[in-house]
Amino acid sequence: MATIYDFTMRDAAGHDVSLSEYAGKVLLIVNTATRCGLTPQYAELQKLYAQYHTQGLEILDFPCNQFRAQAPESGSEIAQICQTKFGTQFKIFDKIDVNGPNESPLYAYLKAQQPNDKGGSSFKELLLKLASIGEKREGSDIKWNFTKFLVNRNGEVVERFAPSVKPSEISRDLERLLS
């Protein structure tokens, strides 16, 4: 059976990165977009990274243009935007698909491990559903930008958070895994 460490992904600079480099770390894996109403979450992601990185947190950012084409830039342009606008210091990967026929094998794995979103206010989730009208989503599909997967130090995918769950709202979950 595959583990999170069996995947190799291309970063925003075009280099292959084996996720085995993150063995023993707590990972927060997020699909993102630069032109989404949730894009301000980048600032909170950076704040989490700054607060917990020395304790073993790594944030892996996977831009995705599948939701209303809200990440149209190239991977390197996205990395530059995020570093300039939000001061991001965590790893930004190249754009991927998180659903459908061209879905990244990593995301197929993540969704198989944690098929359902946790959290999110019902009002915000309703707004996300309305925003995605006409876009077919089934079962464990990623519903929108900024879905977050939490991976423990053993590489186990332990939680999946809804897009509307702010990064600051998962601090307790992070602290539990980092301790």
Coordinates of C-alpha atoms in Angstrom, one line a residue:
M1 CA 0.0 0.0 0.0
A2 CA 1.2 3.5 -0.8
T3 CA 2.1 6.0 1.8
I4 CA 2.4 9.8 1.6
Y5 CA 6.1 9.3 1.3
D6 CA 5.9 7.3 -1.9
F7 CA 4.9 10.4 -4.0
T8 CA 7.2 12.7 -5.9
M9 CA 5.8 16.1 -6.9
R10 CA 7.1 18.9 -9.0
D11 CA 7.6 22.2 -7.1
A12 CA 6.9 25.7 -8.5
A13 CA 10.5 26.0 -9.7
G14 CA 10.1 22.8 -11.8
H15 CA 12.1 20.5 -9.5
D16 CA 11.0 17.0 -8.5
V17 CA 10.5 16.7 -4.7
S18 CA 10.1 13.4 -3.0
L19 CA 7.6 13.7 -0.2
S20 CA 9.9 11.2 1.7
E21 CA 11.9 14.4 2.5
Y22 CA 9.1 15.2 4.9
A23 CA 9.2 12.0 6.9
G24 CA 8.9 12.6 10.6
K25 CA 7.2 16.0 10.0
V26 CA 3.6 17.1 10.5
L27 CA 2.2 18.1 7.2
L28 CA -0.6 20.5 6.3
I29 CA -1.4 19.9 2.6
V30 CA -3.6 22.5 0.9
N31 CA -4.9 23.1 -2.6
T32 CA -4.9 26.9 -3.2
A33 CA -5.7 29.6 -5.6
T34 CA -4.5 33.2 -5.9
R35 CA -7.8 34.8 -7.1
C36 CA -10.3 33.2 -4.7
G37 CA -12.3 34.7 -1.9
L38 CA -10.4 32.4 0.4
T39 CA -7.0 33.5 -0.8
P40 CA -6.4 35.6 2.4
Q41 CA -6.0 32.3 4.1
Y42 CA -2.4 32.4 2.8
A43 CA -1.6 35.0 5.5
E44 CA -2.9 32.6 8.2
L45 CA -1.1 29.6 6.7
Q46 CA 2.1 31.7 6.8
K47 CA 1.4 32.6 10.5
L48 CA 0.9 28.9 11.3
Y49 CA 4.2 28.1 9.5
A50 CA 6.1 30.8 11.4
Q51 CA 4.7 29.6 14.7
Y52 CA 5.1 25.8 14.3
H53 CA 7.8 25.2 11.7
T54 CA 10.6 24.8 14.3
Q55 CA 8.5 22.2 16.1
G56 CA 8.2 20.1 12.9
L57 CA 5.4 21.6 10.8
E58 CA 5.7 21.7 7.0
I59 CA 3.0 23.3 4.8
L60 CA 2.8 21.9 1.3
D61 CA 0.9 24.2 -1.1
F62 CA -0.6 22.8 -4.3
P63 CA -2.2 25.5 -6.5
C64 CA -5.2 24.3 -8.5
N65 CA -7.0 26.1 -11.3
Q66 CA -10.1 23.7 -11.3
F67 CA -12.4 26.0 -9.3
R68 CA -13.7 28.8 -11.5
A69 CA -10.2 29.3 -12.9
Q70 CA -9.0 31.1 -9.8
A71 CA -5.3 30.2 -10.2
P72 CA -4.5 31.0 -13.8
E73 CA -0.9 31.9 -13.3
S74 CA 2.1 29.5 -13.7
G75 CA 3.4 27.7 -10.7
S76 CA 6.4 30.1 -10.5
E77 CA 4.2 33.1 -10.8
I78 CA 2.0 31.8 -8.1
A79 CA 5.0 31.3 -5.8
Q80 CA 6.2 34.9 -6.5
I81 CA 2.7 36.4 -5.8
C82 CA 2.4 34.5 -2.5
Q83 CA 5.9 35.4 -1.4
T84 CA 5.4 39.1 -2.3
K85 CA 1.8 39.6 -1.1
F86 CA 1.7 37.2 1.9
G87 CA 5.4 36.6 2.8
T88 CA 5.0 32.9 2.4
Q89 CA 8.0 30.8 3.3
F90 CA 6.5 27.3 3.0
K91 CA 6.9 25.0 -0.1
I92 CA 4.8 25.9 -3.1
F93 CA 4.4 23.2 -5.7
D94 CA 3.4 23.4 -9.4
K95 CA -0.3 23.5 -10.3
I96 CA -2.2 20.2 -10.2
D97 CA -5.7 18.9 -10.7
V98 CA -7.3 17.6 -7.5
N99 CA -10.3 16.0 -9.1
G100 CA -11.2 14.4 -12.4
P101 CA -9.4 12.5 -15.1
N102 CA -6.1 14.4 -14.7
E103 CA -6.2 14.3 -10.9
S104 CA -2.9 14.1 -9.2
P105 CA -2.2 10.6 -7.7
L106 CA -1.3 12.4 -4.5
Y107 CA -4.8 13.8 -4.2
A108 CA -6.4 10.5 -5.1
Y109 CA -4.5 9.1 -2.2
L110 CA -5.4 11.9 0.2
K111 CA -9.1 11.7 -0.6
A112 CA -9.1 7.9 -0.2
Q113 CA -7.6 8.3 3.3
Q114 CA -9.9 11.1 4.3
P115 CA -13.0 11.3 2.1
N116 CA -15.0 13.9 4.1
D117 CA -14.5 17.5 5.1
K118 CA -14.5 18.4 8.7
G119 CA -15.8 21.7 10.0
G120 CA -16.8 24.8 8.3
S121 CA -19.8 26.9 9.1
S122 CA -23.0 25.9 7.4
F123 CA -23.5 29.4 5.9
K124 CA -20.0 29.4 4.4
E125 CA -20.4 25.9 3.1
L126 CA -23.7 26.9 1.5
L127 CA -21.9 29.8 -0.3
L128 CA -19.2 27.4 -1.5
K129 CA -21.9 25.1 -2.9
L130 CA -23.6 27.9 -4.7
A131 CA -20.3 29.1 -6.1
S132 CA -19.7 25.6 -7.6
I133 CA -23.1 25.2 -9.2
G134 CA -22.7 23.6 -12.6
E135 CA -19.4 21.9 -11.5
K136 CA -19.9 18.2 -10.9
R137 CA -18.5 17.1 -7.5
E138 CA -19.0 13.5 -6.3
G139 CA -18.2 11.6 -3.1
S140 CA -14.8 12.5 -1.8
D141 CA -14.0 15.1 -4.5
I142 CA -12.4 18.3 -3.3
K143 CA -15.2 20.9 -3.1
W144 CA -13.2 24.1 -3.4
N145 CA -9.9 25.9 -3.0
F146 CA -8.2 25.7 0.5
T147 CA -9.3 22.2 1.5
K148 CA -6.7 21.1 4.1
F149 CA -5.3 17.7 4.8
L150 CA -3.4 17.1 8.1
V151 CA -0.7 14.4 8.1
N152 CA 0.9 13.1 11.3
R153 CA 4.7 12.4 11.8
N154 CA 4.1 8.8 10.7
G155 CA 2.7 9.9 7.3
E156 CA -0.9 9.0 8.2
V157 CA -3.6 11.3 6.8
V158 CA -5.5 12.0 10.0
E159 CA -7.9 14.9 9.1
R160 CA -9.4 16.8 6.2
F161 CA -10.8 20.3 6.8
A162 CA -13.4 22.1 4.8
P163 CA -12.2 25.1 2.7
S164 CA -14.0 27.6 5.0
V165 CA -12.1 26.3 8.1
K166 CA -9.5 29.0 8.7
P167 CA -5.9 27.8 9.3
S168 CA -6.0 29.4 12.7
E169 CA -8.9 27.1 13.7
I170 CA -6.7 24.0 13.4
S171 CA -4.0 25.2 15.8
R172 CA -5.1 22.7 18.5
D173 CA -5.0 19.8 16.0
L174 CA -1.5 20.9 15.0
E175 CA -0.3 21.2 18.6
R176 CA -1.6 17.8 19.4
L177 CA 0.4 16.2 16.6
L178 CA 3.5 18.3 17.2
S179 CA 3.7 17.5 20.9

